[in-house]
Tab-separated table of C-alpha atoms (C1' of nucleotides) in Angstrom:
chain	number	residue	atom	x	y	z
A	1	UNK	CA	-17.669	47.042	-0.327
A	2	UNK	CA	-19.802	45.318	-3.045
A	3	UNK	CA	-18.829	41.894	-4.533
A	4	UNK	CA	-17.706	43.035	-7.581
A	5	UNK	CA	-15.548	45.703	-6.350
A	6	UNK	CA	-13.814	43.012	-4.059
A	7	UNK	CA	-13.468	40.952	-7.633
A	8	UNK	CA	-12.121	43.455	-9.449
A	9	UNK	CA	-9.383	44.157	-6.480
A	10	UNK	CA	-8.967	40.490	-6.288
A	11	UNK	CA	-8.355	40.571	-10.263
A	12	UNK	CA	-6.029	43.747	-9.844
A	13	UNK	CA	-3.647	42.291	-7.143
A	14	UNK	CA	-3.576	38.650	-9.286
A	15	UNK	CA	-2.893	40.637	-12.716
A	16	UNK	CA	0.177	43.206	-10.920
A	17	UNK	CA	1.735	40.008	-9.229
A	18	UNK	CA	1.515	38.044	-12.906
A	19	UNK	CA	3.149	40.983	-14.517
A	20	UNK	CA	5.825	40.589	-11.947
A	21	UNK	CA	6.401	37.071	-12.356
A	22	UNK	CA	6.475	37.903	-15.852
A	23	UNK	CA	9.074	40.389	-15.781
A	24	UNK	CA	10.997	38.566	-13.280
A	25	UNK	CA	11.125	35.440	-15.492
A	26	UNK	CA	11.136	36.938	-18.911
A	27	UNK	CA	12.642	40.526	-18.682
A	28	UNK	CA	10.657	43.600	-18.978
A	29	UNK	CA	9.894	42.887	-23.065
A	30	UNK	CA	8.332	39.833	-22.019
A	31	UNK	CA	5.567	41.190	-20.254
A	32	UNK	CA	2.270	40.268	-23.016
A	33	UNK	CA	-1.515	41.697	-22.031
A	34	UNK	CA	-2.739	38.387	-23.534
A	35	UNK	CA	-0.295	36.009	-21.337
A	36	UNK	CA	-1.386	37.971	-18.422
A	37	UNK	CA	-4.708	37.583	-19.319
A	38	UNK	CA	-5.106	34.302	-19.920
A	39	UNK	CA	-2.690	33.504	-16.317
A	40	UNK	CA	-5.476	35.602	-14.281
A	41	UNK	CA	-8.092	34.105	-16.148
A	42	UNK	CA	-10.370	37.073	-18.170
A	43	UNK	CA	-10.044	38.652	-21.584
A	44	UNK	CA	-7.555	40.299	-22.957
A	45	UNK	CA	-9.357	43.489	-23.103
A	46	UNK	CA	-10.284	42.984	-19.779
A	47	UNK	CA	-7.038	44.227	-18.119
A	48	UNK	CA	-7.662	47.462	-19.298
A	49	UNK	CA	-10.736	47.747	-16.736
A	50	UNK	CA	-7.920	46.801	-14.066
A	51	UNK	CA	-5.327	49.138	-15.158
A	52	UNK	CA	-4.699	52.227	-17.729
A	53	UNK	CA	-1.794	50.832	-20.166
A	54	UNK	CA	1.051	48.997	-19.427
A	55	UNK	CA	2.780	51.607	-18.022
A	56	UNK	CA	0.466	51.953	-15.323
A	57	UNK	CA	0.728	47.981	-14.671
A	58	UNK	CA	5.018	48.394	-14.945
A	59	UNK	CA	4.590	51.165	-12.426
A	60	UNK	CA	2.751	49.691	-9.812
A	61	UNK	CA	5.458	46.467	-10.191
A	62	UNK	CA	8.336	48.734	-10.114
A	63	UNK	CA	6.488	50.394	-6.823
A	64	UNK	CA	6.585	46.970	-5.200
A	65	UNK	CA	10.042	46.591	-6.407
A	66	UNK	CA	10.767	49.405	-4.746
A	67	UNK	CA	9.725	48.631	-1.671
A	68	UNK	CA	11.388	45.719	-1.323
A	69	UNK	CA	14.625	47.245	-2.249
A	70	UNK	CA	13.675	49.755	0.533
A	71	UNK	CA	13.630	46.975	2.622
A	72	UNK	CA	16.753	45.241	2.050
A	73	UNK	CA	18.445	48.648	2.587
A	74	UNK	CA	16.971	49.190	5.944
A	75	UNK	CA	17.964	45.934	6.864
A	76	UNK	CA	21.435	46.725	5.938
A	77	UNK	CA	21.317	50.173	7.562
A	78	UNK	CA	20.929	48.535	11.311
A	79	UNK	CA	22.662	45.647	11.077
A	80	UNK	CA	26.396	45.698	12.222
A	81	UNK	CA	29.207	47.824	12.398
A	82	UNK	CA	27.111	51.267	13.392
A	83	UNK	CA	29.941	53.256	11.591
A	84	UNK	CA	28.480	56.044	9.182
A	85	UNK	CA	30.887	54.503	6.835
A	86	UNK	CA	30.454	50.864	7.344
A	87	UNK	CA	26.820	51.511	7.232
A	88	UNK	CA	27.455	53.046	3.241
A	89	UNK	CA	28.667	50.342	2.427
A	90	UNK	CA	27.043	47.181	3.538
A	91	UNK	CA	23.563	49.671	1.601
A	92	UNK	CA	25.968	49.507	-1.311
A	93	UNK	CA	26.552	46.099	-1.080
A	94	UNK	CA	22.740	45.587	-0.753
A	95	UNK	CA	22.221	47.520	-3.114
A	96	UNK	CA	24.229	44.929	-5.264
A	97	UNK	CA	22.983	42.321	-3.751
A	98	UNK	CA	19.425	43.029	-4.717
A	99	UNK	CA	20.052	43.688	-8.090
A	100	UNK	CA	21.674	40.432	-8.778
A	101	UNK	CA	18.770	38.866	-6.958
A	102	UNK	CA	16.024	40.668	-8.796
A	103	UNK	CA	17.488	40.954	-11.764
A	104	UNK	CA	14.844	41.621	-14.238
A	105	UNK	CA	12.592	42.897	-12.018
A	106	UNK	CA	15.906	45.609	-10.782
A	107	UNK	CA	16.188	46.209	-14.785
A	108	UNK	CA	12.643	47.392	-15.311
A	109	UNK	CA	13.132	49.756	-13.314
A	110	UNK	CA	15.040	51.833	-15.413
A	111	UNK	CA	14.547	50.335	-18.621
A	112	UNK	CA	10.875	51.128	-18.593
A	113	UNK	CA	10.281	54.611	-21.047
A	114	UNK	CA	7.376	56.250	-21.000
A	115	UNK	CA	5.968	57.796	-23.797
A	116	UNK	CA	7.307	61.966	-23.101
A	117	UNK	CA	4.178	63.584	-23.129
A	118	UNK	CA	2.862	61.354	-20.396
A	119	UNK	CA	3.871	62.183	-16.591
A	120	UNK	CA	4.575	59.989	-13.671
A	121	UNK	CA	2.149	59.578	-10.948
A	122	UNK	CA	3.442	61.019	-7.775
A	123	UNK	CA	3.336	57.949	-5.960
A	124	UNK	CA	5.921	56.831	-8.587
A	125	UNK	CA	8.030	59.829	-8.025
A	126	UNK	CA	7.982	59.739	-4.342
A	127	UNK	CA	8.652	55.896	-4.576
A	128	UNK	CA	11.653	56.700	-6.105
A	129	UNK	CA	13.047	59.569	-3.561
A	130	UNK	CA	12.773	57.471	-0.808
A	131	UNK	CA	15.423	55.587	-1.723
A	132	UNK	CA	17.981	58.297	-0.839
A	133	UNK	CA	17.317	58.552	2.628
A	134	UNK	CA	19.161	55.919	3.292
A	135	UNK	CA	22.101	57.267	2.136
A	136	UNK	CA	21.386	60.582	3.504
A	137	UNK	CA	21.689	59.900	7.381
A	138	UNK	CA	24.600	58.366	7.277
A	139	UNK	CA	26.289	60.472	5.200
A	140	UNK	CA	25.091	63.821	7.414
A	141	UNK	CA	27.148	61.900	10.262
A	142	UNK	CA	30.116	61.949	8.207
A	143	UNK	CA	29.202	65.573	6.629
A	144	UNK	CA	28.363	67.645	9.513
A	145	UNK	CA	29.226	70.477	8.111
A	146	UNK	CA	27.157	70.387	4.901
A	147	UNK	CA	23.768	71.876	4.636
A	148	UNK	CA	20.242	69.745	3.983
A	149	UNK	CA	20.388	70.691	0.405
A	150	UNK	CA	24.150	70.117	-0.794
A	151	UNK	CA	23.730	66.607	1.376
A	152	UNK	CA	20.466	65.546	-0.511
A	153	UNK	CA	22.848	66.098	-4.046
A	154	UNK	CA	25.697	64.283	-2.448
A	155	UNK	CA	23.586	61.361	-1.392
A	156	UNK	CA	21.933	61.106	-4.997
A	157	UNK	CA	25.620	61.322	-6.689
A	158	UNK	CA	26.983	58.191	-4.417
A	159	UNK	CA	24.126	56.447	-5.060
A	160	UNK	CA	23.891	57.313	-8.830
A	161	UNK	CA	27.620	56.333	-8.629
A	162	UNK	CA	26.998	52.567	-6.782
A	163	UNK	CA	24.136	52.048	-9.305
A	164	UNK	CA	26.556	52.774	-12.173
A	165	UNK	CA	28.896	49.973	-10.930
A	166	UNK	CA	25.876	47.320	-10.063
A	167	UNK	CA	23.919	48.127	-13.763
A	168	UNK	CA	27.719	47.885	-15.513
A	169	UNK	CA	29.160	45.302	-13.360
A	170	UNK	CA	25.613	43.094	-13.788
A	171	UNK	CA	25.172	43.771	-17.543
A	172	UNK	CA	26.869	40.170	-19.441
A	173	UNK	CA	27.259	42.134	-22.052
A	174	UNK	CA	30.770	43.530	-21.590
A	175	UNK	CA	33.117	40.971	-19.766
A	176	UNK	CA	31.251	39.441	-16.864
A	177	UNK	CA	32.432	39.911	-13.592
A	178	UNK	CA	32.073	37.346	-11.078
A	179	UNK	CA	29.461	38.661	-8.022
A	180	UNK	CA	31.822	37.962	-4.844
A	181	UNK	CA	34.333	40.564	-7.557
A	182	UNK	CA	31.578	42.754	-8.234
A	183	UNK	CA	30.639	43.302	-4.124
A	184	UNK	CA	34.760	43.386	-3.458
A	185	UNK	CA	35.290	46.186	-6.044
A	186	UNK	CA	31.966	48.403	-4.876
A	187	UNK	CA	32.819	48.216	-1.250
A	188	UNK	CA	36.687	49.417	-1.755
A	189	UNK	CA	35.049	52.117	-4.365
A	190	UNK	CA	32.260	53.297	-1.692
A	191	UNK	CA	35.239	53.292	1.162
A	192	UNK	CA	37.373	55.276	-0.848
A	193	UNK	CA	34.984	58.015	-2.354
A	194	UNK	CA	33.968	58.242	1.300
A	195	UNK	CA	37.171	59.039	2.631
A	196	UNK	CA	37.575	61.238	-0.339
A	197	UNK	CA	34.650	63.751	0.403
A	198	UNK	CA	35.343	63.708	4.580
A	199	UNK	CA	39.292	64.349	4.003
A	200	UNK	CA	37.911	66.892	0.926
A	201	UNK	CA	35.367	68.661	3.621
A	202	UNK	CA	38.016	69.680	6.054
B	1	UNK	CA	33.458	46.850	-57.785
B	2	UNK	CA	30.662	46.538	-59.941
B	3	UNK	CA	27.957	49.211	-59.855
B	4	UNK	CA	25.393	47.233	-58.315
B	5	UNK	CA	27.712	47.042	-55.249
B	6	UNK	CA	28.676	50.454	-54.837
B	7	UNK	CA	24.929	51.316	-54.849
B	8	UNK	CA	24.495	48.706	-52.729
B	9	UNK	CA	27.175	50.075	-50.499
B	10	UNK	CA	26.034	53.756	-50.360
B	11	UNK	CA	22.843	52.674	-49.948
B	12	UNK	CA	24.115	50.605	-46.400
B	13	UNK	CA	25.680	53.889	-45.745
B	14	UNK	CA	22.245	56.243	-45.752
B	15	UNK	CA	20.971	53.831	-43.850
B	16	UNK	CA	23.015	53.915	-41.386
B	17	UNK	CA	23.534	57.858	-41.226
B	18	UNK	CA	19.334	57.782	-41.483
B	19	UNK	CA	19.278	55.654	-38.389
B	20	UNK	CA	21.464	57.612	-36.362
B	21	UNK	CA	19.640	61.020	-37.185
B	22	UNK	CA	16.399	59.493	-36.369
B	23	UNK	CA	17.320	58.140	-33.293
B	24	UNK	CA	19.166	61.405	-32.436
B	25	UNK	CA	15.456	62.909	-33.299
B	26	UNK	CA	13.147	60.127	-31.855
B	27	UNK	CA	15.035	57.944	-29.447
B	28	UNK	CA	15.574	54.289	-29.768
B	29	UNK	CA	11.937	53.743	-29.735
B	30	UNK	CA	10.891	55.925	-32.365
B	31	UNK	CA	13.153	53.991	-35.237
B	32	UNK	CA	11.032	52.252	-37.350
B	33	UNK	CA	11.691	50.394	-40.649
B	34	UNK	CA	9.469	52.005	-42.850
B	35	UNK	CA	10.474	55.338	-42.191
B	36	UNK	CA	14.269	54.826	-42.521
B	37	UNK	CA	13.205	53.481	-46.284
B	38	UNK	CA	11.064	55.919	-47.417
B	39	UNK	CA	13.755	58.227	-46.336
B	40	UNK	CA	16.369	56.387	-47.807
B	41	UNK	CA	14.410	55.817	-51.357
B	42	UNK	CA	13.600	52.423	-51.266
B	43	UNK	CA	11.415	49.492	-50.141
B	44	UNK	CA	10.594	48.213	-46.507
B	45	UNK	CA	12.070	44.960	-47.303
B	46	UNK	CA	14.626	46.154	-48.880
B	47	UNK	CA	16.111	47.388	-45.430
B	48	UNK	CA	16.950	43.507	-45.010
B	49	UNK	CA	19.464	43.470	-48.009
B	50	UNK	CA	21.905	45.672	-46.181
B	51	UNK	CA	21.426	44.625	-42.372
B	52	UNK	CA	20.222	41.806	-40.737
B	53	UNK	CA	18.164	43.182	-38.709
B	54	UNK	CA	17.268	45.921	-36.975
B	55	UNK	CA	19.810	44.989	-33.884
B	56	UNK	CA	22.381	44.923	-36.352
B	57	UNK	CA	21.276	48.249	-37.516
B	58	UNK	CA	21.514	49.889	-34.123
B	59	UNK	CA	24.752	47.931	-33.177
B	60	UNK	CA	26.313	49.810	-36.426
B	61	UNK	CA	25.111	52.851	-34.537
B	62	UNK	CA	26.205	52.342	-31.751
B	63	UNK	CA	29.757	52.015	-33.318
B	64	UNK	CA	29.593	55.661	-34.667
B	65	UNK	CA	28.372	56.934	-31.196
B	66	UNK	CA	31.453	55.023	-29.791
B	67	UNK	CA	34.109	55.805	-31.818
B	68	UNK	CA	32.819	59.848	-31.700
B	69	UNK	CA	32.793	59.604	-27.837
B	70	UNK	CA	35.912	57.813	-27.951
B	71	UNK	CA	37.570	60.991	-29.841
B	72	UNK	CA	35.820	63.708	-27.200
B	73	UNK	CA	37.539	61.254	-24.465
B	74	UNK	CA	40.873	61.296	-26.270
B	75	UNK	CA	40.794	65.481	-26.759
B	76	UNK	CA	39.934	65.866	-23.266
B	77	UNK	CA	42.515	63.260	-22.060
B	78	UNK	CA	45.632	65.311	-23.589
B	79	UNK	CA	43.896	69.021	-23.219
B	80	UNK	CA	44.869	71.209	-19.782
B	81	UNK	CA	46.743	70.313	-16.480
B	82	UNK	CA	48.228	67.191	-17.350
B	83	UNK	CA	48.251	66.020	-13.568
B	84	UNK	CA	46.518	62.420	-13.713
B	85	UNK	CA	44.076	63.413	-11.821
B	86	UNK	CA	42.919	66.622	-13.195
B	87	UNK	CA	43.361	64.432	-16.315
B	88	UNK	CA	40.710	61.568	-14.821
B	89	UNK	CA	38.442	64.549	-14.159
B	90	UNK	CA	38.302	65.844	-17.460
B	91	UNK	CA	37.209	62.308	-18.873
B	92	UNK	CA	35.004	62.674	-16.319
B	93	UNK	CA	33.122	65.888	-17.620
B	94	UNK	CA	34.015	65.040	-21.292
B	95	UNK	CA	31.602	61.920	-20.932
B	96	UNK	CA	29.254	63.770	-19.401
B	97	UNK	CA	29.165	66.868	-22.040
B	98	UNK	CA	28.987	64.180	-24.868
B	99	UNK	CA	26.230	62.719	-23.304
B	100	UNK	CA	24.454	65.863	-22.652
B	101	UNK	CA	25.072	66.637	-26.412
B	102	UNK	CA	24.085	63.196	-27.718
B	103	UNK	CA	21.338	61.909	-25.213
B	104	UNK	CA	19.248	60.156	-27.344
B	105	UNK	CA	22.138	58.319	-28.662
B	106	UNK	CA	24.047	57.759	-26.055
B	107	UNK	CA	21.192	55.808	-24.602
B	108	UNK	CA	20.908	54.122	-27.210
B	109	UNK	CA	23.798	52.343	-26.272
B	110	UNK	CA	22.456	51.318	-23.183
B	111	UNK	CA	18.978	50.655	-23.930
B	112	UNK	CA	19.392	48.894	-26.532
B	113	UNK	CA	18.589	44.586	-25.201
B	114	UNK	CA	19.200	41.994	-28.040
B	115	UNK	CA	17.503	38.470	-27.680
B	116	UNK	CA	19.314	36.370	-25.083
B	117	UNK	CA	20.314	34.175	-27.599
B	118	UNK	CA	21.961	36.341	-30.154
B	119	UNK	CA	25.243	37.258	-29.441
B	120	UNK	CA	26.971	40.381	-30.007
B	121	UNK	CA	29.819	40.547	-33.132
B	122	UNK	CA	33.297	41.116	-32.234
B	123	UNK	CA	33.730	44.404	-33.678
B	124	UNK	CA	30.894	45.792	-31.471
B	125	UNK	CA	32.086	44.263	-28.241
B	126	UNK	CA	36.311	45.792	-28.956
B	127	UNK	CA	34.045	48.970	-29.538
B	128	UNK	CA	33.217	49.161	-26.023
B	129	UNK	CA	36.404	47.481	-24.319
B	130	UNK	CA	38.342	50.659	-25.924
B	131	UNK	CA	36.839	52.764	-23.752
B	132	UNK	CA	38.156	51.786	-20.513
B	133	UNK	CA	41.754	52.772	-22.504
B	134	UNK	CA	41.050	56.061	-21.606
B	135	UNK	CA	41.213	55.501	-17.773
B	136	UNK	CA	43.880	52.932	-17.445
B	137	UNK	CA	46.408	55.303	-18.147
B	138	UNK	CA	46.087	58.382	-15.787
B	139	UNK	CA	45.163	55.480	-12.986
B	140	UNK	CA	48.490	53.773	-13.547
B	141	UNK	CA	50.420	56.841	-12.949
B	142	UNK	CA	48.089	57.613	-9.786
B	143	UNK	CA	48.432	53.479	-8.848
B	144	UNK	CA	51.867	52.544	-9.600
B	145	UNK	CA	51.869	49.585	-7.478
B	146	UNK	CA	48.677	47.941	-8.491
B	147	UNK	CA	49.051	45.040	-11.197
B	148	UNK	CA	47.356	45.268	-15.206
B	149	UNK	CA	44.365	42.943	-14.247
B	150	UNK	CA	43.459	45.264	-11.145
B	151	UNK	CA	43.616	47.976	-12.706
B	152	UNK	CA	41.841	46.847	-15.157
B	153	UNK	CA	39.040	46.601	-12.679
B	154	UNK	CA	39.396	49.698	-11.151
B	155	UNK	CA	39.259	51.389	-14.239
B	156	UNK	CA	36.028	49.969	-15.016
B	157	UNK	CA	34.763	50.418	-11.575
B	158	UNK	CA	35.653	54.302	-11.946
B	159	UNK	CA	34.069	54.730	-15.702
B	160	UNK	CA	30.558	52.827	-14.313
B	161	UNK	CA	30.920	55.347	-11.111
B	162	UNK	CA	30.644	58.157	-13.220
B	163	UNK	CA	28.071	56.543	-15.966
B	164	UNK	CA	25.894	56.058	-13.515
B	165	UNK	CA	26.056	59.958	-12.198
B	166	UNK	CA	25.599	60.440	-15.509
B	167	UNK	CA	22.969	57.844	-16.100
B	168	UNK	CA	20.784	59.061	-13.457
B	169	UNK	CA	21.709	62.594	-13.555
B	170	UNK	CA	20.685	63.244	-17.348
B	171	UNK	CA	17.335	61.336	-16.460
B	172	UNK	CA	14.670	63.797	-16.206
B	173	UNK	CA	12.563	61.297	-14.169
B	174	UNK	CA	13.425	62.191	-11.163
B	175	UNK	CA	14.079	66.128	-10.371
B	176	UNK	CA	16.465	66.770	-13.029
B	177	UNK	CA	19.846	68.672	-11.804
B	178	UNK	CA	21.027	71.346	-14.093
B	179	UNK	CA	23.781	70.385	-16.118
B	180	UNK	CA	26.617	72.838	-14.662
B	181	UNK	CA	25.313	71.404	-11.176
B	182	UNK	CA	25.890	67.732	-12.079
B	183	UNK	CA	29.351	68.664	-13.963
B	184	UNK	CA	30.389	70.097	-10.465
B	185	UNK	CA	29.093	67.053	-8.808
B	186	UNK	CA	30.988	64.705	-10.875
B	187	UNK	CA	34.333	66.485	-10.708
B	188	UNK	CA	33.818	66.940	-6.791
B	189	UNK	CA	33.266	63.109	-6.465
B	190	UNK	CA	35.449	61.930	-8.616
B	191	UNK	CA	38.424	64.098	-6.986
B	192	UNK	CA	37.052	62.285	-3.742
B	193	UNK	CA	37.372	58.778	-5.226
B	194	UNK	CA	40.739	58.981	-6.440
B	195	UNK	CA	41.805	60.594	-3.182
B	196	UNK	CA	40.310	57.956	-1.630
B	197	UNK	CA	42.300	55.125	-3.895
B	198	UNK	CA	45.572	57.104	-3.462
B	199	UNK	CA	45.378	57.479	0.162
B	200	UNK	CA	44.232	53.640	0.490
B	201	UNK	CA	46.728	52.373	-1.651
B	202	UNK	CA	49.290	53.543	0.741
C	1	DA	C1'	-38.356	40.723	-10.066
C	2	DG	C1'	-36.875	44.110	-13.303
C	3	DG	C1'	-34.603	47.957	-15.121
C	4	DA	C1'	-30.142	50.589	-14.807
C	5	DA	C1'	-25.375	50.540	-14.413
C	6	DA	C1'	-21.270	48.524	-14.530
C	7	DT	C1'	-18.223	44.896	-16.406
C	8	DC	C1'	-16.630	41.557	-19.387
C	9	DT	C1'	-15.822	39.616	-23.882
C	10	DG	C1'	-13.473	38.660	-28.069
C	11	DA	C1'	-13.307	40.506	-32.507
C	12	DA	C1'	-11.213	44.312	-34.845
C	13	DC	C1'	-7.623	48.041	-35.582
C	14	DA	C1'	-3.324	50.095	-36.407
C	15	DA	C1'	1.534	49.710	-36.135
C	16	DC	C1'	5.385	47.028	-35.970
C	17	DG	C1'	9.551	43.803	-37.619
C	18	DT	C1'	10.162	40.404	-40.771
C	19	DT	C1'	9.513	37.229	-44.833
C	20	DC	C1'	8.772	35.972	-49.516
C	21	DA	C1'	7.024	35.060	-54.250
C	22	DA	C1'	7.117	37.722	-58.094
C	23	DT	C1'	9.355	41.261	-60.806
C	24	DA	C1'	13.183	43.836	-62.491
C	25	DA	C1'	17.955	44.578	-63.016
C	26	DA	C1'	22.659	43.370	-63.492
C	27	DT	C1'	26.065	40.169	-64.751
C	28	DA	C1'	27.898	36.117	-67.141
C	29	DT	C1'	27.936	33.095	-71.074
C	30	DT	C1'	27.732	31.829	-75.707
D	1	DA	C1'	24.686	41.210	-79.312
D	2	DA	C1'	21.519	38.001	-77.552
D	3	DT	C1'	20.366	35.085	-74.207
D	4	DA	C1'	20.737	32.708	-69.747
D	5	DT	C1'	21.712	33.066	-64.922
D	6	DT	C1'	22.390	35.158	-60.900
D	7	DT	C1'	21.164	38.918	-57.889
D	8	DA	C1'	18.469	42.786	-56.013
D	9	DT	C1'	14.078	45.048	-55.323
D	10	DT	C1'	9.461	45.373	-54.502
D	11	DG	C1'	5.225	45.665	-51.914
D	12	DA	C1'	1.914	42.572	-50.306
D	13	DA	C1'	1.292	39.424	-46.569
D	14	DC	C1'	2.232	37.270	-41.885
D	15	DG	C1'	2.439	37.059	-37.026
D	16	DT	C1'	2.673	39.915	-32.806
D	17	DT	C1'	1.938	43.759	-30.385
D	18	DG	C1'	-1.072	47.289	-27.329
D	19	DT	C1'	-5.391	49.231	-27.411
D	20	DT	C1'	-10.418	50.021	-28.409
D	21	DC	C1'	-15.278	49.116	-28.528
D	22	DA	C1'	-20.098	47.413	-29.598
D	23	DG	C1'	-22.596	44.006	-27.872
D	24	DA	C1'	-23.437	40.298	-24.349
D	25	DT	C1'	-23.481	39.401	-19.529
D	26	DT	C1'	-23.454	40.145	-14.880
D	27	DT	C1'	-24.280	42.822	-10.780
D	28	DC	C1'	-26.759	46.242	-8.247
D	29	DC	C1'	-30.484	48.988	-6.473
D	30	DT	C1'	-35.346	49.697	-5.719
DNA sequence: AGGAAATCTGAACAACGTTCAATAAATATT
DNA sequence: AATATTTATTGAACGTTGTTCAGATTTCCT
């Protein structure tokens, strides 16, 4: 590898972990090409050798995001109470947890529109589809009946369902509620809608 | 009323109606100041002598989008098997149906991030709170021994459950469900959550 | 070392929300 | 009815954006 390939990596890490900062601190709207060029130190025009557009640079931060998030979940998956249902919900309650934690950084995730003519990378896409599997093994242990196909769709809905309660319950907008509320009210919510679809399958 | 302010007035109301269609056309993004006048008959600036802004513009939007969904909840509350929670079901799918039929503005509602330091009027915030109306009732019938503040909470917990099937499930980012697929979804899972509430309530 | 290729620069562009001095219109006053 | 005063409208201009690009600079290969 030349020297000036190793720069312009160099230069590509530093300018994806400025844009995160930058989201993280000032919300995904925040996010300038000539802040972030002047933090990593070249020209503004000069991200554009590093990147596409913007959406490629909120992309690869929302990959990293990602991955973090995957992280957390895992973590929650094998720690504790092995029960297929205990296990939903302490990845709920991670799921909520990292959310409030990364707040901005959680937001761009799906407040970031791309123009609709362009498509996602597939490393985007598969980023995102990871994200299920948590919910997926569990849920198989609770569902043995259920094929591969109707569990993938049930595993998207309860998560689709937690993430309505975190983005809601998170957003000031409407009446705030506290976060110790917030992680009471998804884990009763997860508990029930999971003794809901087992009593449901018999 | 003297003439100017009648003009004045209708004009506020094009405006308004010009918004909404272009949003319904364009999405949030895709509003822009100098189209709404042209199509409107009158100046750029002049924009700023009947709204403050353009957040106020899309907050008076927003109101329409409400108060329509607000009547599609309402019809599907006191339509069918008035069991509460067949009832809670048909919210359920009403919600979804209106958002299927209004994406663009029903995301609006979401998308839409004023500066930090503005804060939202009064009539915009009761605008959302009514909302919640909608589930309180069935949920009391199904939870007779749970108090008006917890409720309360549960009823929001349920309507974010089922935005966020929504949310995710109208999203063509990731492998987009057919719409007859995700109503099923959301009436299968919501059945399951309100199982689950009855039967833990006991 | 020297020419070719890649990279970097910062000025320029187009589009945007917003403002504002000047103009026109409407209303109030005499 | 004529004039003065308040109000509304205009469209040019401002400050920010993301993005582009011709020229300057650096790096690379022989």
């Amino acid at each position: 590898m030349t020297k000036a390939l190793e720069r312009r990596e160099k230069l590509r890490v530093d300018l994806i972990r400025a844009a995160e900062q930058m989201i993280a601190e000032r919300g995904l709207s925040g996010l300038k090409t000539r802040d972030l060029a002047r933090e990593i130190g070249c020209a503004n025009g000069a991200v554009y050798n590093l990147v596409a557009d913007v959406d490629e640079l909120v992309l690869r931060v929302g990959s990293r995001t990602l991955h973090r998030l995957d992280e957390a979940l895992s973590a929650a998956e094998s720690t504790g109470n092995p029960s297929p249902q205990e296990t939903l919900v302490r990845i709920a309650i991670a799921y909520c947890d990292f959310a409030a934690e990364n707040l901005e950084l959680w937001r761009a995730l799906f407040e970031h529109r791309m123009a609709a003519d362009k498509i996602l990378p597939d490393w985007s896409v598969n980023d995102q589809l990871q994200l299920f599997r948590h919910i997926y093994h569990p849920l198989a242990l609770l569902l043995p009946e259920r094929g591969r196909e109707e569990l993938g769709i049930t595993a998207r809905s309860l998560f689709s369902a937690v993430h309505g309660m975190v983005a809601l319950g998170l957003e000031q907008r409407l009446v705030a509620v506290p976060l110790p509320a917030l992680r009471k009210e998804i884990a009763g919510l997860v508990r029930a809608m999971i003794d809901g679809l087992v009593a449901r399958a018999k």
